Amino acid sequence: MEGDHITTLSTPVMVVDVDIVKRNAEKMREHWTKLGVTLRPHMKTHKTLECGDIMTGGSRSCIVVSTLAEAGFYADHGYDDILYAYSVPFDKVERCAVLAERLSLFQVLLDHRDALEQLRKRPLTDGRVWHVWLKLDCDNGRAGVLHSEPEALRLAQAISESEGVELTGVYAHCGNTYGCRGAEQIHAVAHETTTLVLQFMEKLKAVGISCKSSIGSTPSCSQPISDMAKLSEVHPGNYVFFDVQQSVIGSCGLEDVAVRVLSRVIGHSPHRNQLLLDCGWSALRLLSMTQEHGRVEPLSGQLDYSRYPLGTLLTIIPYHACATAMMHSVYYVHSGGRLVGKWTPTRGW
């Protein structure tokens, strides 16, 4: 397989340009190193060891995951300093405890007193403490305790004062940048989130609490504002692949998108002015599809079917790389169109 051209692959299939992946990762890493802010890359987009190594520069340390399956996978391959950035599920506290007692640093996240109580009920062994990040909602419309609610400060204090628990940091995700169009709008959301996080850090300081601060989202970290240099960490993830959505938002150009789905024409539908592809929603999330079939049509005018005979190979840029990657059990990796290997993502929760 290695050395063969990607056009020899059976479709539908997801291919990854490793050179673009490395370029995207290096650009993000260099940028935040210059600003003096720790980059904690999120693994949720690709969920692979090989891409994780590229994103961490081979350190196998300081990452974010969205599932415990990911956490266990990376821990099994020598990764440490892992942040499970998902409000602690009560049915998974014991699995979290096992990782916290196994690694030198495993961190969890919460936004409710009941979750804190669950951690208190399961003290860690050998003098270890739970390392906890408080999830703060800075009007982002995601999970988290609302920054303006008095309970946010009270919960931070409760975490800080709990035996066997340490308040490691304050974590915000400006997911509302995904509704932006262009750098100006991204900057506005990033500014609001950064300002609210830094203001909350001052509230903590006023009551004698010192901890880290972190915000994320690929748009905000690809188009950062100067005040983000005051943060301790940032945690983007999609940037290593990018996608059409990110190009529309303004995070990147289409030349920065590292992933494609290859698909072949399997039918003509002149009565609908459409082509039928062998790529449905089980391989890609697109405009119009069923489980195993995709339909494409021109933006304007009539299709020239002579240009797309049955069997024609089409290269599709995913709208959302995270969702597309989840549809594939293996990614075929290439450099300059020639296959160099395969990456197998972990799955599960």
CSV table of C-alpha atoms in Angstrom, one decimal:
chain,number,residue,atom,x,y,z
A,1,MET,CA,0.0,0.0,0.0
A,2,GLU,CA,2.7,2.5,1.0
A,3,GLY,CA,3.9,4.4,-2.1
A,4,ASP,CA,0.7,3.8,-4.0
A,5,HIS,CA,-1.3,6.8,-5.1
A,6,ILE,CA,-4.5,7.7,-3.1
A,7,THR,CA,-6.6,7.2,-6.3
A,8,THR,CA,-6.0,3.4,-5.9
A,9,LEU,CA,-8.0,3.3,-2.7
A,10,SER,CA,-11.4,1.8,-2.5
A,11,THR,CA,-14.1,4.4,-1.8
A,12,PRO,CA,-15.5,6.0,0.2
A,13,VAL,CA,-12.4,6.7,2.2
A,14,MET,CA,-10.9,9.5,4.3
A,15,VAL,CA,-7.4,10.7,3.4
A,16,VAL,CA,-5.1,12.9,5.4
A,17,ASP,CA,-2.3,15.1,4.0
A,18,VAL,CA,0.4,14.6,6.7
A,19,ASP,CA,2.4,17.6,5.4
A,20,ILE,CA,-0.6,20.0,6.0
A,21,VAL,CA,-1.2,18.4,9.4
A,22,LYS,CA,2.4,19.1,10.4
A,23,ARG,CA,2.3,22.6,9.1
A,24,ASN,CA,-0.9,23.4,10.9
A,25,ALA,CA,0.4,21.9,14.2
A,26,GLU,CA,3.7,23.7,13.9
A,27,LYS,CA,2.1,27.1,13.2
A,28,MET,CA,-0.2,26.9,16.2
A,29,ARG,CA,2.6,25.7,18.5
A,30,GLU,CA,5.0,28.4,17.4
A,31,HIS,CA,2.4,31.1,17.8
A,32,TRP,CA,1.5,30.3,21.4
A,33,THR,CA,5.1,29.7,22.3
A,34,LYS,CA,5.9,33.2,21.2
A,35,LEU,CA,3.0,34.5,23.3
A,36,GLY,CA,4.2,32.6,26.4
A,37,VAL,CA,1.0,30.7,26.6
A,38,THR,CA,0.8,26.9,27.0
A,39,LEU,CA,-0.8,25.1,24.1
A,40,ARG,CA,-2.9,22.1,25.4
A,41,PRO,CA,-4.1,20.6,22.1
A,42,HIS,CA,-7.5,18.8,22.0
A,43,MET,CA,-7.5,15.3,20.7
A,44,LYS,CA,-11.2,15.0,19.9
A,45,THR,CA,-11.0,15.7,16.2
A,46,HIS,CA,-8.7,12.9,15.2
A,47,LYS,CA,-8.4,10.6,18.3
A,48,THR,CA,-5.2,9.0,17.0
A,49,LEU,CA,-1.7,8.5,18.5
A,50,GLU,CA,0.2,9.6,15.4
A,51,CYS,CA,-1.6,13.0,15.1
A,52,GLY,CA,-1.4,13.4,18.9
A,53,ASP,CA,2.4,13.1,18.6
A,54,ILE,CA,2.5,15.7,15.9
A,55,MET,CA,0.3,18.1,17.9
A,56,THR,CA,2.4,17.7,21.1
A,57,GLY,CA,5.7,17.9,19.2
A,58,GLY,CA,6.5,14.3,20.4
A,59,SER,CA,6.2,15.3,24.1
A,60,ARG,CA,3.2,13.0,24.7
A,61,SER,CA,2.1,15.5,27.4
A,62,CYS,CA,-0.3,18.3,28.1
A,63,ILE,CA,-3.4,17.3,26.1
A,64,VAL,CA,-7.2,17.6,26.3
A,65,VAL,CA,-9.7,14.8,25.6
A,66,SER,CA,-13.4,14.7,25.4
A,67,THR,CA,-14.0,11.0,26.4
A,68,LEU,CA,-12.5,8.6,28.9
A,69,ALA,CA,-11.9,6.2,26.0
A,70,GLU,CA,-9.5,8.8,24.6
A,71,ALA,CA,-8.0,9.4,28.0
A,72,GLY,CA,-7.3,5.6,28.5
A,73,PHE,CA,-6.0,5.3,25.0
A,74,TYR,CA,-3.5,8.0,25.3
A,75,ALA,CA,-2.5,6.9,28.8
A,76,ASP,CA,-1.9,3.4,27.5
A,77,HIS,CA,0.6,4.9,25.0
A,78,GLY,CA,2.6,6.9,27.5
A,79,TYR,CA,0.8,10.2,27.5
A,80,ASP,CA,0.5,12.2,30.8
A,81,ASP,CA,-0.9,15.5,32.0
A,82,ILE,CA,-4.3,14.7,30.5
A,83,LEU,CA,-7.3,16.9,31.0
A,84,TYR,CA,-10.7,15.2,30.6
A,85,ALA,CA,-12.6,18.3,29.6
A,86,TYR,CA,-16.2,17.1,30.1
A,87,SER,CA,-18.4,17.7,33.1
A,88,VAL,CA,-17.7,14.7,35.3
A,89,PRO,CA,-20.3,12.0,34.6
A,90,PHE,CA,-21.3,10.4,37.8
A,91,ASP,CA,-21.2,6.8,36.3
A,92,LYS,CA,-17.6,7.4,35.3
A,93,VAL,CA,-16.1,8.7,38.6
A,94,GLU,CA,-14.4,5.4,39.3
A,95,ARG,CA,-12.8,5.3,35.9
A,96,CYS,CA,-11.6,8.8,36.5
A,97,ALA,CA,-10.1,7.8,39.8
A,98,VAL,CA,-8.2,4.9,38.3
A,99,LEU,CA,-6.6,7.3,35.8
A,100,ALA,CA,-5.9,9.9,38.5
A,101,GLU,CA,-4.1,7.2,40.6
A,102,ARG,CA,-2.2,5.9,37.6
A,103,LEU,CA,-0.9,9.0,35.9
A,104,SER,CA,1.3,11.7,37.4
A,105,LEU,CA,-1.4,14.2,36.4
A,106,PHE,CA,-4.9,13.5,35.3
A,107,GLN,CA,-7.4,16.4,35.5
A,108,VAL,CA,-11.2,16.6,35.5
A,109,LEU,CA,-13.7,19.3,34.9
A,110,LEU,CA,-17.0,20.2,36.7
A,111,ASP,CA,-19.6,22.9,36.8
A,112,HIS,CA,-21.9,21.8,39.6
A,113,ARG,CA,-21.7,21.1,43.4
A,114,ASP,CA,-23.1,17.7,43.0
A,115,ALA,CA,-20.2,16.7,40.8
A,116,LEU,CA,-17.8,18.0,43.5
A,117,GLU,CA,-19.6,15.9,46.1
A,118,GLN,CA,-19.1,12.8,43.9
A,119,LEU,CA,-15.3,13.4,43.9
A,120,ARG,CA,-15.4,13.9,47.7
A,121,LYS,CA,-17.0,10.6,48.1
A,122,ARG,CA,-14.2,8.9,46.2
A,123,PRO,CA,-10.9,10.1,47.8
A,124,LEU,CA,-7.8,9.2,45.9
A,125,THR,CA,-5.1,6.9,47.4
A,126,ASP,CA,-1.5,7.5,48.3
A,127,GLY,CA,-2.0,11.2,49.2
A,128,ARG,CA,-3.1,12.2,45.7
A,129,VAL,CA,-5.7,14.9,45.2
A,130,TRP,CA,-8.3,15.5,42.5
A,131,HIS,CA,-7.1,18.1,40.1
A,132,VAL,CA,-10.2,20.0,39.1
A,133,TRP,CA,-10.9,22.7,36.5
A,134,LEU,CA,-14.1,24.8,36.9
A,135,LYS,CA,-16.0,25.1,33.6
A,136,LEU,CA,-17.2,28.7,33.2
A,137,ASP,CA,-19.9,29.8,30.8
A,138,CYS,CA,-18.8,33.2,29.5
A,139,ASP,CA,-22.1,33.7,27.6
A,140,ASN,CA,-20.8,31.1,25.1
A,141,GLY,CA,-24.0,28.9,25.2
A,142,ARG,CA,-22.1,25.8,26.1
A,143,ALA,CA,-21.7,23.9,29.4
A,144,GLY,CA,-20.5,25.7,32.5
A,145,VAL,CA,-21.6,27.7,35.5
A,146,LEU,CA,-22.5,31.2,34.3
A,147,HIS,CA,-19.7,33.7,35.0
A,148,SER,CA,-22.1,36.3,36.3
A,149,GLU,CA,-23.9,34.0,38.8
A,150,PRO,CA,-22.7,34.3,42.5
A,151,GLU,CA,-22.6,30.5,42.5
A,152,ALA,CA,-19.6,30.5,40.1
A,153,LEU,CA,-17.4,32.1,42.7
A,154,ARG,CA,-18.9,30.0,45.5
A,155,LEU,CA,-18.3,26.8,43.6
A,156,ALA,CA,-14.7,27.8,43.0
A,157,GLN,CA,-14.3,28.4,46.7
A,158,ALA,CA,-15.9,25.1,47.6
A,159,ILE,CA,-13.5,23.3,45.3
A,160,SER,CA,-10.5,25.1,46.7
A,161,GLU,CA,-11.6,24.4,50.3
A,162,SER,CA,-12.4,20.7,49.8
A,163,GLU,CA,-10.1,18.1,51.3
A,164,GLY,CA,-8.5,15.9,48.7
A,165,VAL,CA,-9.4,18.3,45.9
A,166,GLU,CA,-7.4,21.1,44.2
A,167,LEU,CA,-8.8,23.9,42.0
A,168,THR,CA,-6.3,23.7,39.1
A,169,GLY,CA,-7.9,26.2,36.8
A,170,VAL,CA,-10.8,27.9,35.1
A,171,TYR,CA,-11.8,26.6,31.7
A,172,ALA,CA,-14.0,28.3,29.1
A,173,HIS,CA,-14.8,27.3,25.6
A,174,CYS,CA,-15.9,30.1,23.2
A,175,GLY,CA,-17.9,27.8,21.0
A,176,ASN,CA,-19.9,30.7,19.9
A,177,THR,CA,-17.0,31.6,17.6
A,178,TYR,CA,-18.5,29.0,15.3
A,179,GLY,CA,-21.3,31.4,14.4
A,180,CYS,CA,-18.7,34.0,13.3
A,181,ARG,CA,-17.9,35.1,9.8
A,182,GLY,CA,-14.5,36.8,9.5
A,183,ALA,CA,-11.7,37.8,11.8
A,184,GLU,CA,-13.5,40.8,13.2
A,185,GLN,CA,-16.4,38.8,14.6
A,186,ILE,CA,-14.0,36.1,15.9
A,187,HIS,CA,-12.0,38.8,17.7
A,188,ALA,CA,-15.1,40.2,19.3
A,189,VAL,CA,-16.1,36.8,20.8
A,190,ALA,CA,-12.5,36.0,21.8
A,191,HIS,CA,-12.3,39.4,23.5
A,192,GLU,CA,-15.5,39.0,25.4
A,193,THR,CA,-14.6,35.5,26.6
A,194,THR,CA,-11.0,36.4,27.5
A,195,THR,CA,-12.2,39.5,29.4
A,196,LEU,CA,-14.8,37.6,31.4
A,197,VAL,CA,-12.3,34.9,32.3
A,198,LEU,CA,-9.7,37.4,33.4
A,199,GLN,CA,-12.3,39.3,35.4
A,200,PHE,CA,-13.3,36.0,37.1
A,201,MET,CA,-9.6,35.3,37.8
A,202,GLU,CA,-9.5,38.7,39.6
A,203,LYS,CA,-12.5,37.7,41.7
A,204,LEU,CA,-10.7,34.5,42.7
A,205,LYS,CA,-7.5,36.5,43.5
A,206,ALA,CA,-9.6,38.8,45.8
A,207,VAL,CA,-10.6,35.8,47.9
A,208,GLY,CA,-7.1,34.3,48.0
A,209,ILE,CA,-7.4,31.7,45.3
A,210,SER,CA,-4.8,31.4,42.6
A,211,CYS,CA,-5.1,28.9,39.7
A,212,LYS,CA,-4.7,28.7,35.9
A,213,SER,CA,-6.9,30.1,33.2
A,214,SER,CA,-7.7,28.5,29.8
A,215,ILE,CA,-10.0,29.2,26.8
A,216,GLY,CA,-10.3,27.5,23.5
A,217,SER,CA,-11.9,27.0,20.1
A,218,THR,CA,-10.0,26.8,16.9
A,219,PRO,CA,-11.4,30.1,15.6
A,220,SER,CA,-10.3,32.1,18.6
A,221,CYS,CA,-6.9,30.4,18.8
A,222,SER,CA,-6.3,30.8,15.0
A,223,GLN,CA,-7.3,34.5,15.1
A,224,PRO,CA,-6.1,35.5,18.7
A,225,ILE,CA,-6.4,38.8,20.3
A,226,SER,CA,-3.5,40.4,22.4
A,227,ASP,CA,-5.2,39.9,25.7
A,228,MET,CA,-5.1,36.1,25.3
A,229,ALA,CA,-1.4,36.3,26.1
A,230,LYS,CA,-2.6,36.9,29.7
A,231,LEU,CA,-4.1,33.4,29.9
A,232,SER,CA,-2.3,30.3,31.2
A,233,GLU,CA,-3.4,28.0,28.5
A,234,VAL,CA,-5.4,27.6,25.3
A,235,HIS,CA,-7.0,24.4,24.1
A,236,PRO,CA,-8.0,24.3,20.4
A,237,GLY,CA,-8.3,21.0,18.5
A,238,ASN,CA,-9.8,21.1,15.0
A,239,TYR,CA,-7.0,23.3,13.7
A,240,VAL,CA,-4.8,20.2,12.9
A,241,PHE,CA,-7.3,19.1,10.2
A,242,PHE,CA,-9.4,22.3,9.6
A,243,ASP,CA,-12.4,22.0,7.3
A,244,VAL,CA,-14.8,24.0,5.1
A,245,GLN,CA,-16.6,25.3,8.2
A,246,GLN,CA,-13.4,26.8,9.6
A,247,SER,CA,-12.7,28.4,6.2
A,248,VAL,CA,-16.2,30.0,6.2
A,249,ILE,CA,-15.7,31.2,9.8
A,250,GLY,CA,-12.3,32.7,8.9
A,251,SER,CA,-10.0,30.4,10.8
A,252,CYS,CA,-8.1,29.2,7.8
A,253,GLY,CA,-8.0,29.0,4.0
A,254,LEU,CA,-9.1,25.9,2.0
A,255,GLU,CA,-5.4,25.3,1.4
A,256,ASP,CA,-5.0,24.6,5.1
A,257,VAL,CA,-7.6,21.8,5.2
A,258,ALA,CA,-5.7,18.5,5.6
A,259,VAL,CA,-8.5,16.0,5.1
A,260,ARG,CA,-10.5,14.9,2.1
A,261,VAL,CA,-13.1,12.2,1.5
A,262,LEU,CA,-12.7,10.3,-1.8
A,263,SER,CA,-15.9,9.1,-3.4
A,264,ARG,CA,-16.9,7.7,-6.8
A,265,VAL,CA,-19.8,8.5,-9.0
A,266,ILE,CA,-22.2,5.5,-9.1
A,267,GLY,CA,-25.2,7.1,-10.8
A,268,HIS,CA,-26.6,9.9,-12.9
A,269,SER,CA,-30.0,11.6,-12.2
A,270,PRO,CA,-30.6,14.0,-15.1
A,271,HIS,CA,-34.2,14.5,-14.0
A,272,ARG,CA,-32.8,16.0,-10.7
A,273,ASN,CA,-29.7,17.5,-12.3
A,274,GLN,CA,-27.6,15.4,-9.8
A,275,LEU,CA,-24.8,12.9,-9.5
A,276,LEU,CA,-25.2,10.0,-7.1
A,277,LEU,CA,-22.0,9.1,-5.1
A,278,ASP,CA,-21.0,6.1,-3.1
A,279,CYS,CA,-20.5,8.3,-0.1
A,280,GLY,CA,-23.5,8.7,2.3
A,281,TRP,CA,-23.7,10.0,5.8
A,282,SER,CA,-21.9,7.0,7.1
A,283,ALA,CA,-18.8,8.4,5.4
A,284,LEU,CA,-19.4,12.1,5.3
A,285,ARG,CA,-21.8,14.8,6.5
A,286,LEU,CA,-23.1,16.7,3.5
A,287,LEU,CA,-26.0,18.6,2.1
A,288,SER,CA,-28.2,15.7,0.8
A,289,MET,CA,-27.6,12.1,1.5
A,290,THR,CA,-28.9,8.8,2.8
A,291,GLN,CA,-26.9,6.2,4.8
A,292,GLU,CA,-24.7,5.0,1.9
A,293,HIS,CA,-25.5,7.5,-0.9
A,294,GLY,CA,-24.7,11.1,-1.5
A,295,ARG,CA,-26.2,13.5,-3.9
A,296,VAL,CA,-24.4,16.5,-5.5
A,297,GLU,CA,-25.7,19.1,-7.9
A,298,PRO,CA,-24.1,22.2,-9.6
A,299,LEU,CA,-24.4,25.6,-8.0
A,300,SER,CA,-26.0,26.8,-11.3
A,301,GLY,CA,-26.7,25.4,-14.8
A,302,GLN,CA,-27.0,21.9,-16.0
A,303,LEU,CA,-24.6,19.1,-15.2
A,304,ASP,CA,-22.4,17.9,-18.1
A,305,TYR,CA,-22.6,14.2,-17.4
A,306,SER,CA,-19.9,13.4,-20.0
A,307,ARG,CA,-17.4,14.9,-17.5
A,308,TYR,CA,-18.5,12.6,-14.8
A,309,PRO,CA,-18.9,9.0,-16.1
A,310,LEU,CA,-19.7,6.3,-13.7
A,311,GLY,CA,-16.6,5.4,-11.7
A,312,THR,CA,-15.3,9.0,-11.7
A,313,LEU,CA,-13.3,9.7,-8.5
A,314,LEU,CA,-14.3,12.9,-6.7
A,315,THR,CA,-12.4,14.6,-3.9
A,316,ILE,CA,-14.7,16.2,-1.3
A,317,ILE,CA,-13.6,18.6,1.4
A,318,PRO,CA,-15.5,17.9,4.6
A,319,TYR,CA,-17.7,20.6,6.0
A,320,HIS,CA,-17.0,19.4,9.6
A,321,ALA,CA,-13.8,17.4,10.0
A,322,CYS,CA,-14.7,16.1,13.5
A,323,ALA,CA,-18.0,14.6,12.4
A,324,THR,CA,-16.5,13.2,9.2
A,325,ALA,CA,-13.6,11.6,11.0
A,326,MET,CA,-16.0,9.9,13.4
A,327,MET,CA,-17.5,8.0,10.4
A,328,HIS,CA,-14.2,6.3,9.5
A,329,SER,CA,-12.4,3.5,11.3
A,330,VAL,CA,-9.1,4.3,9.6
A,331,TYR,CA,-7.6,7.3,8.0
A,332,TYR,CA,-5.3,6.8,5.0
A,333,VAL,CA,-2.3,9.2,5.3
A,334,HIS,CA,-0.4,10.6,2.3
A,335,SER,CA,2.3,13.0,1.3
A,336,GLY,CA,2.0,14.5,-2.1
A,337,GLY,CA,-0.8,12.0,-3.0
A,338,ARG,CA,1.4,9.0,-2.2
A,339,LEU,CA,0.3,6.8,0.7
A,340,VAL,CA,2.7,6.7,3.7
A,341,GLY,CA,0.6,4.9,6.3
A,342,LYS,CA,-2.7,4.5,8.2
A,343,TRP,CA,-3.9,6.1,11.4
A,344,THR,CA,-6.5,4.2,13.5
A,345,PRO,CA,-8.6,6.3,15.9
A,346,THR,CA,-9.9,5.2,19.2
A,347,ARG,CA,-13.6,5.0,19.7
A,348,GLY,CA,-16.1,4.9,22.5
A,349,TRP,CA,-16.8,7.0,25.6
